[in-house]
């Protein structure tokens, strides 16, 4: 049995073109096969409206008459058949030759001319730790003799994060201050973090809720997930090292997190499913985290990239340098397993809750999804093509995450940009 959101239909046909010209270019993230949802407004006085990205435009969903509200949580909470019906209706209206072209052309705006918001009001935020290559490399830095704790291969490790500081692509934040313990010191210092880092992650967004006390089975998990975005979980490594024991991440993580503006739906990701398998010798997931479907198609093939643009690059008109590449397939747990595990004790999830994957590093050292990994804990600065170097982020640096799905027989789709910029620490 396959999850209903993973079924392929006419909306995935790679040959379909749109009457929106920019949706037909080879490099667009938003061809008609994608149709992700987000929120936009013309100015700050206006309430958020729900839009669909198509090429370099945004379609005002309310103006098409397909919905009669502007409540993204309500849209996300639709059943899978309702979600599929909306996707088909959008595809029908936007495809080349559609009778709706004249009507819908008036509902189309340039993305560059509107403000894109968070894709929805963010509910609770949980961050997992599914990147086993990240967990192993970082574990070695913190605990050389014992990098991967014995629970790692059995239980999807996570912690409760903070939703209030989550911002959308374009977010700028001041370098945080905090307590740190300098090497060899016995008393902590206080000041701006000297080891500011990014984390390349993806986030799954809950649509359909579950009642308190009612776990979501692995068979139903994906029907509760609405879509996926990119996520940068900014981290202050020196603050983290001093504060993380015994209760885990706290102020090292909650000063800013950045997400991309478009919810790429589970339906849009259907052509990019992948086999989920464990390396030889690793334990298989426990029964409540296992299903035939999860094994055959539970993983997702999403290619990920991290780009850095320094102030020097910006001044020179240089759009940035790629620091690393990896893939969501390298995650140790699937998105369905994360949701099922999160609810197995009866915890209730609600529309707009966000589940971070954890840092998605690839198996090779140059595929580290954070500077902590790429610089071996700050010991080996990386050299940039323009002659600059970095161990950790400097003021003015922008980090840009990108993601895309590409496969033989399918149209390439992308996630848009997840861009964030570090500002100097604020005066106290
Ligand atoms: Ca993280």
XYZ file of C-alpha atoms and ligand atoms in Angstrom:
429
model
C 0.000 0.000 0.000
C 1.341 3.436 -0.829
C 0.501 6.625 1.029
C -2.112 8.554 -0.988
C 0.008 11.708 -1.164
C 2.697 9.809 -3.074
C 0.464 8.788 -5.969
C 1.481 10.099 -9.368
C -1.147 11.715 -11.586
C -1.448 14.106 -14.538
C -0.146 17.012 -12.417
C 3.290 15.347 -12.377
C 3.557 14.958 -16.151
C 6.942 16.519 -16.977
C 5.778 17.693 -20.395
C 3.006 20.004 -19.185
C 3.723 23.682 -19.786
C 2.061 26.700 -18.193
C 0.685 29.847 -19.792
C 2.872 31.636 -17.232
C 6.026 31.882 -19.374
C 8.528 32.063 -16.489
C 7.264 28.695 -15.206
C 8.599 26.989 -18.329
C 12.274 27.929 -18.064
C 14.686 25.086 -17.330
C 16.051 26.615 -14.131
C 12.857 27.759 -12.407
C 12.139 26.245 -8.991
C 8.431 26.647 -9.604
C 7.224 24.921 -12.781
C 3.577 23.867 -12.958
C 4.564 20.488 -11.495
C 5.502 22.133 -8.156
C 2.686 24.522 -7.064
C 3.899 25.300 -3.510
C 1.880 27.443 -1.083
C 3.045 30.513 0.805
C 1.812 33.809 2.225
C 2.259 37.270 0.735
C 1.057 40.840 1.133
C 1.481 44.112 -0.725
C 2.394 46.103 2.362
C 2.539 45.896 6.132
C -0.974 47.230 6.595
C -2.474 44.341 4.670
C -3.272 40.920 6.166
C -1.390 37.928 4.744
C -2.953 36.261 1.703
C -2.329 32.720 0.486
C -0.395 32.448 -2.763
C 0.928 29.739 -5.057
C 4.380 30.139 -6.625
C 4.439 29.709 -10.397
C 7.630 30.734 -12.217
C 8.593 34.188 -10.936
C 4.957 34.992 -10.131
C 2.610 34.348 -7.248
C -1.003 33.406 -7.855
C -3.422 34.995 -5.372
C -5.379 31.895 -4.370
C -8.348 33.804 -2.968
C -8.694 35.764 -6.211
C -9.003 32.528 -8.206
C -12.105 31.617 -6.220
C -10.624 28.229 -5.268
C -10.693 29.174 -1.569
C -12.902 31.584 0.376
C -10.489 32.350 3.243
C -6.887 33.373 3.891
C -6.155 30.916 6.689
C -3.097 28.820 5.850
C -3.619 26.495 8.807
C -7.084 25.690 7.460
C -5.626 25.003 4.027
C -2.923 22.784 5.540
C -5.482 20.843 7.605
C -7.317 19.598 4.514
C -7.628 15.860 3.997
C -5.427 14.251 1.372
C -8.305 13.995 -1.193
C -9.033 17.715 -0.657
C -5.369 18.580 -1.081
C -5.178 16.561 -4.251
C -8.335 18.161 -5.643
C -6.924 21.657 -5.026
C -3.666 20.706 -6.730
C -5.530 19.374 -9.766
C -7.650 22.540 -9.933
C -4.531 24.733 -9.825
C -2.869 22.627 -12.497
C -5.959 22.827 -14.704
C -6.105 26.600 -14.377
C -2.394 27.244 -14.940
C -1.634 24.831 -17.748
C -1.114 26.006 -21.277
C -4.430 26.390 -23.099
C -6.526 26.636 -19.925
C -9.858 28.392 -20.333
C -9.146 30.140 -17.021
C -6.071 31.996 -18.297
C -7.890 35.286 -18.921
C -9.537 35.236 -15.494
C -6.503 34.117 -13.533
C -4.065 36.468 -15.268
C -5.539 39.185 -13.045
C -4.734 37.117 -9.934
C -1.034 36.955 -10.837
C 1.624 39.141 -9.198
C 5.378 39.364 -9.504
C 7.081 37.689 -6.531
C 9.589 40.541 -6.537
C 6.807 43.071 -5.994
C 5.217 41.503 -2.917
C 6.459 40.699 0.579
C 6.686 36.962 1.233
C 5.962 35.972 4.825
C 6.450 32.871 6.900
C 4.476 30.168 5.089
C 2.089 30.044 8.041
C 1.839 31.100 11.650
C 4.398 28.758 13.235
C 3.044 26.559 16.005
C 5.410 24.433 18.044
C 8.892 23.771 16.746
C 10.778 20.538 17.308
C 14.260 19.961 15.962
C 15.473 16.427 15.346
C 18.975 15.080 14.784
C 18.549 12.745 11.808
C 21.829 13.588 10.063
C 23.942 10.650 11.197
C 27.066 11.977 9.459
C 26.600 15.291 11.275
C 25.902 13.525 14.574
C 29.038 11.405 14.214
C 31.368 14.257 13.213
C 30.055 16.627 15.876
C 29.962 13.831 18.441
C 33.697 13.271 17.815
C 34.406 16.944 18.508
C 32.485 16.965 21.782
C 33.167 13.344 22.866
C 36.057 11.823 20.849
C 35.820 8.478 22.657
C 32.052 8.162 22.266
C 30.742 10.075 19.204
C 27.396 8.363 18.694
C 25.483 7.690 21.896
C 23.898 4.209 22.195
C 20.332 5.493 21.722
C 21.042 7.174 18.351
C 20.205 4.228 16.102
C 17.035 3.356 18.006
C 15.248 6.572 18.853
C 14.810 9.665 16.651
C 16.617 12.196 18.872
C 15.000 15.622 19.148
C 14.366 18.588 21.402
C 11.713 21.257 21.656
C 12.858 24.452 19.977
C 11.403 27.931 19.973
C 8.931 29.238 17.384
C 8.989 32.976 18.169
C 12.391 33.592 16.575
C 11.684 31.722 13.339
C 11.815 34.106 10.383
C 11.377 33.833 6.655
C 14.103 34.039 4.003
C 15.610 37.519 4.121
C 15.793 37.413 7.913
C 18.520 39.535 9.480
C 19.527 39.103 13.085
C 22.100 40.517 15.466
C 24.980 38.348 16.578
C 23.807 36.938 19.905
C 25.582 37.383 23.223
C 25.956 34.644 25.751
C 28.070 32.787 28.254
C 31.046 30.860 26.967
C 33.926 29.010 28.564
C 37.254 29.781 26.885
C 39.679 26.846 26.472
C 41.573 26.310 29.713
C 39.378 28.722 31.676
C 37.497 27.750 34.802
C 35.168 30.763 34.872
C 32.901 31.673 31.918
C 33.082 34.836 29.821
C 30.145 36.867 28.570
C 29.968 38.528 25.173
C 29.036 38.205 21.498
C 29.454 34.660 20.207
C 32.743 34.109 18.391
C 31.605 30.839 16.842
C 28.422 31.671 14.958
C 27.385 28.896 12.597
C 24.551 27.775 10.318
C 22.896 24.354 10.045
C 21.569 23.041 6.732
C 18.211 21.445 7.492
C 14.799 20.819 6.057
C 11.513 21.209 7.916
C 8.311 19.177 7.635
C 5.133 21.098 8.432
C 2.123 19.482 10.096
C -1.265 19.979 8.456
C -3.766 17.529 9.977
C -3.757 17.525 13.772
C -4.074 14.594 16.174
C -5.899 14.644 19.485
C -3.978 14.498 22.752
C -3.512 10.837 23.580
C -4.017 9.650 19.985
C -0.706 8.676 18.345
C -0.344 8.922 14.554
C 0.619 5.542 13.098
C 3.414 5.275 10.551
C 0.787 4.338 7.942
C -1.033 7.649 8.505
C 1.920 9.903 9.211
C 2.311 11.409 5.768
C -1.341 12.346 5.492
C -0.719 14.550 8.570
C 2.224 16.313 6.903
C 1.396 19.127 4.505
C 4.753 20.046 3.047
C 8.435 20.755 3.375
C 10.677 23.846 3.428
C 14.358 24.580 3.882
C 15.508 25.486 7.397
C 18.657 27.151 8.683
C 19.065 26.462 12.394
C 21.614 29.181 13.265
C 23.817 28.080 16.152
C 26.276 29.743 18.535
C 28.799 26.949 19.044
C 30.692 28.456 21.975
C 27.458 29.139 23.843
C 26.264 25.636 22.952
C 29.403 23.913 24.261
C 29.064 25.558 27.685
C 25.303 25.281 28.162
C 24.252 22.021 26.502
C 24.704 19.617 29.386
C 22.576 18.222 30.921
C 19.372 19.425 29.186
C 20.486 20.107 25.613
C 20.321 23.156 23.322
C 18.904 26.405 24.733
C 20.150 29.952 24.026
C 22.708 28.696 21.491
C 19.824 27.930 19.142
C 16.819 30.119 19.845
C 18.016 33.578 18.730
C 17.058 32.997 15.068
C 16.021 30.234 12.666
C 15.271 30.912 9.011
C 12.897 29.035 6.669
C 12.183 29.319 2.950
C 8.812 30.911 2.119
C 7.178 28.147 0.051
C 5.617 24.945 1.394
C 6.454 22.318 -1.212
C 3.657 19.813 -0.751
C 3.978 16.091 -0.159
C 2.028 15.684 -3.409
C 4.616 17.692 -5.379
C 7.372 15.493 -3.924
C 5.714 12.256 -5.106
C 8.083 11.680 -8.079
C 11.130 11.976 -5.812
C 10.483 9.218 -3.298
C 13.394 6.948 -2.454
C 14.118 3.671 -0.746
C 14.782 3.958 2.987
C 17.397 1.511 4.131
C 19.753 1.006 7.005
C 23.462 0.295 6.614
C 24.382 -3.361 7.094
C 24.685 -4.228 10.778
C 22.555 -1.320 12.026
C 19.361 -2.168 13.947
C 16.126 -2.028 11.976
C 13.538 0.494 13.213
C 11.207 -0.788 15.926
C 7.805 -2.012 14.705
C 5.962 1.277 15.358
C 8.502 3.080 13.138
C 8.430 0.541 10.347
C 6.180 -0.191 7.386
C 6.590 -1.671 3.965
C 5.859 1.692 2.379
C 8.372 3.463 4.616
C 11.017 0.962 3.529
C 10.227 1.111 -0.184
C 9.584 4.857 -0.563
C 9.804 6.615 2.810
C 12.879 8.687 1.957
C 12.989 11.782 -0.255
C 15.653 12.637 -2.813
C 16.269 16.360 -2.283
C 19.607 17.821 -3.340
C 20.764 20.539 -0.962
C 23.310 23.331 -1.181
C 24.764 25.913 1.193
C 26.056 29.200 -0.221
C 27.984 31.945 1.534
C 27.993 35.570 0.425
C 30.441 37.715 2.384
C 30.210 41.535 2.450
C 33.312 41.623 0.196
C 31.568 39.388 -2.325
C 28.430 41.503 -2.129
C 30.413 44.674 -2.830
C 31.992 42.981 -5.849
C 28.637 41.855 -7.240
C 29.523 38.221 -6.483
C 26.382 36.225 -5.656
C 28.252 33.833 -3.367
C 30.208 30.625 -3.159
C 28.882 27.127 -2.639
C 30.258 25.697 0.636
C 28.773 22.209 0.524
C 26.234 19.866 -1.048
C 24.259 17.022 0.495
C 20.929 15.221 0.225
C 17.871 14.654 2.425
C 18.252 10.959 1.543
C 21.164 10.793 3.975
C 18.812 11.341 6.932
C 18.749 8.400 9.346
C 14.970 8.636 9.821
C 12.156 9.495 7.392
C 9.756 12.392 7.884
C 6.956 9.906 8.614
C 9.053 8.286 11.341
C 9.670 11.700 12.936
C 5.963 12.491 13.182
C 5.037 8.995 14.376
C 7.740 9.021 17.010
C 6.763 12.520 18.159
C 3.174 11.404 18.766
C 3.789 7.857 20.030
C 3.459 9.005 23.649
C 0.173 10.750 22.851
C 1.663 14.200 22.168
C -0.784 16.210 20.070
C 0.436 18.035 16.972
C -1.345 20.942 15.358
C -1.455 22.604 11.953
C 1.583 24.836 11.617
C 3.859 22.763 13.854
C 7.320 22.470 12.384
C 9.652 19.467 12.574
C 13.289 20.195 11.720
C 15.335 17.300 10.365
C 18.611 18.243 12.035
C 21.745 19.097 10.091
C 21.872 17.210 6.814
C 25.511 16.432 6.133
C 26.639 13.956 3.521
C 29.084 11.115 4.199
C 32.165 12.943 2.825
C 33.999 15.553 4.968
C 33.368 18.282 2.367
C 29.621 17.586 2.656
C 29.335 18.940 6.185
C 26.133 20.921 6.681
C 27.716 23.373 9.128
C 30.993 25.278 9.509
C 31.651 23.298 12.698
C 32.109 20.269 10.468
C 33.770 21.960 7.466
C 36.411 23.590 9.698
C 36.905 20.595 12.006
C 35.567 22.435 15.002
C 37.192 25.737 14.026
C 40.702 24.272 13.684
C 40.947 24.380 9.867
C 39.627 27.575 8.245
C 38.081 27.174 4.809
C 39.526 29.166 1.903
C 37.178 30.996 -0.430
C 37.822 31.585 -4.121
C 38.243 35.355 -3.615
C 41.058 34.855 -1.091
C 38.942 35.263 2.046
C 38.823 32.608 4.750
C 36.232 31.625 7.343
C 36.194 29.503 10.447
C 32.846 30.804 11.698
C 30.514 33.499 10.357
C 31.444 37.162 10.414
C 29.169 40.182 10.619
C 27.541 40.896 7.271
C 27.788 37.308 6.037
C 24.710 35.885 4.317
C 24.001 32.161 4.178
C 21.760 30.940 1.387
C 20.282 27.421 1.401
C 18.897 25.927 -1.789
C 17.167 22.633 -2.490
C 15.877 20.883 -5.571
C 14.550 17.550 -6.774
C 15.703 16.198 -10.085
C 15.027 12.822 -11.609
C 14.835 11.075 -14.940
C 11.240 11.242 -16.142
C 10.208 14.095 -13.829
C 10.267 17.881 -14.082
C 12.836 19.466 -11.772
C 11.275 21.340 -8.852
C 12.939 23.541 -6.236
C 12.342 25.069 -2.834
C 13.280 28.693 -3.508
C 15.837 30.429 -1.347
C 16.415 30.388 2.388
C 18.610 33.443 2.993
C 19.695 34.940 6.293
C 22.196 37.635 7.218
C 24.258 38.189 10.348
C 24.324 41.737 11.746
C 26.783 43.046 14.314
C 25.946 42.431 17.962
C 23.646 45.055 19.412
C 24.953 47.449 22.032
C 23.757 46.381 25.448
Ca 19.677 21.786 14.433
